[in-house]
Amino acid sequence: MLDNMSDHEYRKFAARHIPARLFAAEDFARVRRALGRKVLFAQGDIAVAYGALLAGCRFFAGYPITPATETAEIMSRLLPRIGGSYIQMEDEIASIGAVIGASWSGAKAMTATSGPGFSLMQENIGYAAMTETPCVIVDVQRSGPSTGQPTEGAQGDIMQAKWGSHGDYELIALSPSTVQECLNLTIEAFNLAETYRVPVIVLTDGLIGHMREKIVLPEYDDINFVSRKTTAKAAAAYRPYDNDGTNIPEMANFGTGYRVYITGLTHKESGYPSTDSQADHHRLVLRLCNKIRDNVGKIGKVQRDYQNGSGDRTVGIISYGVTSRSVFQAVKELRQRGFAVDHLRIITNWPFPEAEVAELVSRCRRTVIPELNLGQMYHLVREVSSGANDLVPLWKTGGELHTPQEIIEGVTG
Amino acid sequence: MEEYRHRLMDYVREEIMPHRFCTGCGCGTVLNAFVNAVEGVGLSPAKMVCVSGIGCSSWIPSPYFRSDTLHTTHGRPIAFATGVKIMRPDLTVIVIAGDGDVAGIGGNHLIHAARRNIDLSVFMVNNMIYGMTGGQVAPTTPYGVKTSTTPHNNVEPAFKVAELVMTAGASYVARWTTYHVFPLMESMQNAIRKRGFSFIEIVSQCPDNYGRRIGLRTAVEFLHQFKEKAVRIDKTAGMSEAELADRIIIGKLCDRERPEFTAELHALTRRIVAALKQEQPA
Ligand SMILES: Cc1ncc(C[n+]2csc(CCOP(=O)(O)OP(=O)(O)O)c2C)c(N)n1
Ligand code: SF4
Ligand SMILES: [Mg+2]
C-alpha cells in the first residue's frame, strides 16, 4: 500500500508514471509480451484495444456498453501490466472528460463506447476539438435511435461522428472493414490525433466488433509512432495557440512549467477568452477546420478497386466499414457477369474524400451506395456529384449485413 | 520610486486583470483566500493543475490563477481532473466551481469522486443560485425563494452538499462562508495537504443575481447574514432539525484517513508489473 510511503517516496513513485514522450522499443516489447502470440484469432473489439496499446496508449476511461465492452475489459486487464491506467467512470460524459484530462497530462488516451454513450460524449468531443486535445474515441456502432438493438451492428453514427457537437469544427473518423484493420486503424487514429491535435473517431460496429478473424501483430519497425509536437520555447515566450504556419500549435503538457490556460471558450493565441470578437472567433474556427481540410490529401485513405471502364456497363460502388465485406463478393460476381465495376472503399469517412468520390461518380453510369442506415453517406455522395448520374442508395437497418445478392440487384436492377 | 507590487501577484494572471466579477461578489474573496492558502502551504503553482467548469465561480482559477488551468464544460471539472490526477499524481489538482456546476449538473461526478476518495481538492462556491445565467433556481436554493425560474416560489428543498460528500466517502469535508475568511484559508490549506478527496463548501454571495431577489442588495448585508446564521458544527449537538433549518453549519465535518484512489491504483499497477518481471526477467 502506498499509504505507508512517505510523501517524498510517493512523489518519486508517481513521477515514474509520467508517460514518456517517446515510445521506446523496450516499452513496445513489453506490450507485445502482454498481448501474446504474433498471430491471433480475435474479435474487432479486442483488436482495437491491441492497436491502442501498440500505439502507446497509456490511459483508458470508459463505461460498459454493448457491443463495445470487450475493449474496456481488455484494457482493464492489460493496461496495468504495462504500467498504464484504466478507470471505469460513472458515465460516458465523465469517460471522455477523464480522457481529455489525461491527454493534457501527456498521455495517449482513449475511450470506447457505442451509440448511446457516443451521444453523451458529444459536448466534450466538441471541447476536445476546440481545445485541440489529441484523443481517440472508438464508437462500436449499434442499431438506433435510442437503445435500439444493442447487440446488432449498424452504420447510423456516420453523421453524428462529424456533426454531433455544436458549432463548426473538423475531426477525423476512420472505418475499418476487417478485424486486422481495427488494429491498424486504431494505431493510425493515435498518430493522426497526435499529429493534428484532434479527437479521432474509430467507427467500428457490432458486427466487426464481435466477429473473430485472424490478425497479425506488427513489429516495432512496422509502426511509425507519432507524438504531439511539444514546445521547446521558454515559458515566457510561449503562447498555447500560436500558429507557426502549420495551423497546428505546439502543445505544452500540464506540469511541464508552462502554466497554460486552456478553455472551451473562444480564445486568442494567448489562450485567454475572447467572447465578443467576431474576428478572433472566425480566425480560431477557421484554423481548427483548415488544419484538417488543408490536409485531406495526407489524412484521407481510400481503397480503389477500379477497372476504369467507361460506357454502359460501367458501375460504381462506394462503401465503408463492415458493408464493404459484402461488396467484395458482389464485385467478383458482377465482373464475372461482364460488368465493369469500380469499387471505392472509403476508409477515412471524415474528412470526406470528395475528390475521389466525385471522380468515380462522374465516370459511372450508375453508382450504388450500400449502408446500414437509411442513407447517411448517400447525402455526401450526392453533394459532390453533378446530379446527372444515377445514384442508388441501398439502405438496410436492423442489424443484418447486405447480402452480396442485394448489392448485385442494386447494380443490375 | 519603486512600484508597489503585492507579494501574491505572482500567483495570479495579472495580464487579464481586472477580474470580471460584479461588485461585491464573493468570488473575489474566494480567490483571495485560495491564493493565500496556496502560499501558506508553500506550494508552487507550477506543480498545480486547477480545473474548473462553467459559471462565475469557475473563473476564480481559470483564468485568474497562474497554474496550468483547464476550464472545462459545465458540470464536468471533476471528471477531467480525475484523468489529470491519475496520469500526474505528483501534481496537486484543485477544482473550483459553482454549486450549480458541482452539485447540480455535475452531482454524479462529485459523489463518485468522493466515493473513490481520489486526491483532489474541490472548492465549491455555493451562492445558492445560477449566477452566470442570471439567477435561476439551483439545487442549493433554499425552499420558498423566488428566482427567475421559480417566480411563484421554490418548492424544492436545498441540497446539503457538504453532508452528501461526507456520506459518499471523502477524506476531508468542511463548510465555511465568505465571512469566515481566515478559517476558510486554513481549511483550504488542510484540504490541499490532505491526501484524499477533500471538499469545502464555501457559502458565498451573489448580490447581483441572487441578493436582489431576496432583498440583500450588498455584500455587507450578505456577510452580516452569514455571520448571524452561522453555527459551528461543535455547537449543533443539542439542536433540533427545526432549529438548524435556517442556519449555516460551519466548520470541519470530517477529517479522516481513508485509502486514496490514485495511490491504490498505482500500487496495484506496481504489484502487477513487479510480478511480471519475476515471471519473465528482461
Ligand atoms: C451543458 C450546459 N448547460 C447549461 C449551461 C449554461 N450555464 C452556464 S453557467 C450556468 C450556471 C452556473 O451556476 P453555478 O455553477 O452555480 O455558477 P455561478 O455562476 O453561480 O458561480 C449554466 C446553467 C452550459 N454552459 N452548459
Ligand atoms: S452574477 Fe453573481 S456570482 Fe456572478 S459575478 Fe455577479 S455577483 Fe458574482
Ligand atoms: Mg452558483
Short mmCIF file of N, CA, C and O and ligand atoms in Angstrom, two decimals, chain A residues 123, chain B residues 27 54-58 73-76 97-102 105 125-133 136 138 140 206, ligand 1:
data_model
loop_
_atom_site.label_atom_id
_atom_site.label_comp_id
_atom_site.label_asym_id
_atom_site.label_seq_id
_atom_site.Cartn_x
_atom_site.Cartn_y
_atom_site.Cartn_z
N GLU A 123 -20.73 16.71 -26.22
CA GLU A 123 -20.34 18.05 -25.77
C GLU A 123 -18.83 18.11 -25.54
O GLU A 123 -18.15 19.07 -25.92
N CYS B 27 -16.84 35.79 -5.18
CA CYS B 27 -15.77 35.09 -5.91
C CYS B 27 -14.40 35.72 -5.66
O CYS B 27 -13.39 35.01 -5.58
N ILE B 54 -18.15 25.67 -15.80
CA ILE B 54 -18.71 26.89 -16.38
C ILE B 54 -19.59 27.56 -15.34
O ILE B 54 -20.44 26.93 -14.73
N GLY B 55 -19.40 28.84 -15.16
CA GLY B 55 -20.13 29.63 -14.17
C GLY B 55 -19.20 30.70 -13.67
O GLY B 55 -17.99 30.65 -13.92
N CYS B 56 -19.76 31.69 -12.96
CA CYS B 56 -18.90 32.77 -12.46
C CYS B 56 -17.80 32.20 -11.57
O CYS B 56 -16.62 32.56 -11.70
N SER B 57 -18.16 31.30 -10.67
CA SER B 57 -17.19 30.77 -9.71
C SER B 57 -16.05 30.04 -10.40
O SER B 57 -14.94 29.97 -9.87
N SER B 58 -16.33 29.46 -11.55
CA SER B 58 -15.29 28.72 -12.27
C SER B 58 -14.19 29.63 -12.78
O SER B 58 -13.10 29.18 -13.12
N THR B 73 -16.10 21.91 -19.43
CA THR B 73 -17.52 22.12 -19.73
C THR B 73 -18.32 22.18 -18.42
O THR B 73 -17.83 21.81 -17.36
N HIS B 74 -19.56 22.63 -18.53
CA HIS B 74 -20.39 22.86 -17.35
C HIS B 74 -20.67 21.54 -16.61
O HIS B 74 -21.26 20.63 -17.17
N GLY B 75 -20.21 21.48 -15.39
CA GLY B 75 -20.50 20.32 -14.54
C GLY B 75 -19.45 19.24 -14.54
O GLY B 75 -19.53 18.30 -13.76
N ARG B 76 -18.46 19.34 -15.43
CA ARG B 76 -17.57 18.20 -15.64
C ARG B 76 -16.16 18.34 -15.09
O ARG B 76 -15.33 17.46 -15.36
N ALA B 97 -15.40 25.52 -8.57
CA ALA B 97 -16.56 25.77 -9.44
C ALA B 97 -17.79 26.06 -8.57
O ALA B 97 -17.72 26.00 -7.35
N GLY B 98 -18.88 26.36 -9.25
CA GLY B 98 -20.08 26.78 -8.55
C GLY B 98 -20.94 25.64 -8.05
O GLY B 98 -20.69 24.46 -8.35
N ASP B 99 -21.98 25.99 -7.32
CA ASP B 99 -22.91 24.99 -6.78
C ASP B 99 -23.72 24.34 -7.89
O ASP B 99 -23.95 23.13 -7.88
N GLY B 100 -24.11 25.16 -8.88
CA GLY B 100 -24.86 24.58 -10.00
C GLY B 100 -24.00 23.59 -10.75
O GLY B 100 -24.44 22.52 -11.15
N ASP B 101 -22.76 23.95 -10.94
CA ASP B 101 -21.81 23.13 -11.69
C ASP B 101 -21.49 21.83 -10.94
O ASP B 101 -21.68 20.73 -11.46
N VAL B 102 -21.05 21.97 -9.70
CA VAL B 102 -20.54 20.81 -8.95
C VAL B 102 -21.67 19.92 -8.42
O VAL B 102 -21.58 18.69 -8.49
N ILE B 105 -25.60 19.94 -12.23
CA ILE B 105 -25.32 19.13 -13.43
C ILE B 105 -24.18 18.15 -13.20
O ILE B 105 -24.16 17.06 -13.77
N VAL B 125 -18.16 26.89 -4.64
CA VAL B 125 -18.69 28.18 -4.24
C VAL B 125 -20.21 28.10 -4.30
O VAL B 125 -20.81 28.03 -5.37
N ASN B 126 -20.83 28.08 -3.12
CA ASN B 126 -22.28 27.95 -3.06
C ASN B 126 -22.92 29.31 -2.87
O ASN B 126 -23.08 29.79 -1.75
N ASN B 127 -23.29 29.92 -4.00
CA ASN B 127 -24.00 31.20 -3.91
C ASN B 127 -25.51 30.98 -4.01
O ASN B 127 -26.28 31.91 -4.18
N MET B 128 -25.92 29.73 -3.91
CA MET B 128 -27.33 29.35 -3.83
C MET B 128 -28.13 29.69 -5.09
O MET B 128 -29.35 29.78 -5.05
N ILE B 129 -27.41 29.88 -6.21
CA ILE B 129 -28.10 30.33 -7.42
C ILE B 129 -27.25 30.02 -8.65
O ILE B 129 -26.06 29.78 -8.52
N TYR B 130 -27.87 30.00 -9.81
CA TYR B 130 -27.14 30.01 -11.07
C TYR B 130 -26.83 31.47 -11.37
O TYR B 130 -27.67 32.19 -11.90
N GLY B 131 -25.63 31.90 -11.00
CA GLY B 131 -25.28 33.31 -11.11
C GLY B 131 -25.07 33.74 -12.55
O GLY B 131 -25.69 34.69 -13.03
N MET B 132 -24.22 33.01 -13.24
CA MET B 132 -23.80 33.45 -14.57
C MET B 132 -24.96 33.57 -15.55
O MET B 132 -24.98 34.46 -16.39
N THR B 133 -25.94 32.68 -15.41
CA THR B 133 -27.05 32.70 -16.36
C THR B 133 -28.17 33.66 -15.93
O THR B 133 -29.20 33.73 -16.57
N GLN B 136 -31.23 31.83 -11.93
CA GLN B 136 -32.23 30.76 -11.92
C GLN B 136 -32.04 29.89 -10.68
O GLN B 136 -30.96 29.85 -10.09
N ALA B 138 -31.25 26.96 -8.22
CA ALA B 138 -30.20 25.93 -8.21
C ALA B 138 -30.64 24.84 -7.24
O ALA B 138 -31.56 25.04 -6.45
N THR B 140 -29.30 24.19 -4.73
CA THR B 140 -28.89 24.69 -3.42
C THR B 140 -29.72 25.91 -2.98
O THR B 140 -29.46 26.48 -1.94
N CYS B 206 -23.96 36.34 -4.11
CA CYS B 206 -24.13 36.83 -5.47
C CYS B 206 -25.12 37.97 -5.37
O CYS B 206 -26.32 37.78 -5.52
C1 LIG C 1 -24.37 21.93 -20.65
C2 LIG C 1 -24.63 23.32 -20.25
N1 LIG C 1 -25.85 23.63 -19.75
C3 LIG C 1 -26.10 24.89 -19.37
C4 LIG C 1 -25.14 25.86 -19.46
C5 LIG C 1 -25.47 27.26 -19.07
N2 LIG C 1 -24.85 27.67 -17.82
C6 LIG C 1 -23.72 28.39 -17.79
S1 LIG C 1 -23.24 28.80 -16.25
C7 LIG C 1 -24.59 28.01 -15.59
C8 LIG C 1 -24.88 28.01 -14.14
C9 LIG C 1 -23.76 28.37 -13.30
O1 LIG C 1 -24.14 28.25 -11.99
P1 LIG C 1 -23.07 27.86 -10.92
O2 LIG C 1 -22.35 26.66 -11.34
O3 LIG C 1 -23.72 27.81 -9.60
O4 LIG C 1 -22.02 29.05 -11.02
P2 LIG C 1 -22.21 30.57 -10.59
O5 LIG C 1 -22.34 31.34 -11.86
O6 LIG C 1 -23.40 30.68 -9.73
O7 LIG C 1 -20.94 30.87 -9.88
C10 LIG C 1 -25.37 27.45 -16.58
C11 LIG C 1 -26.61 26.72 -16.31
C12 LIG C 1 -23.90 25.49 -20.00
N3 LIG C 1 -22.90 26.36 -20.13
N4 LIG C 1 -23.68 24.22 -20.37
#
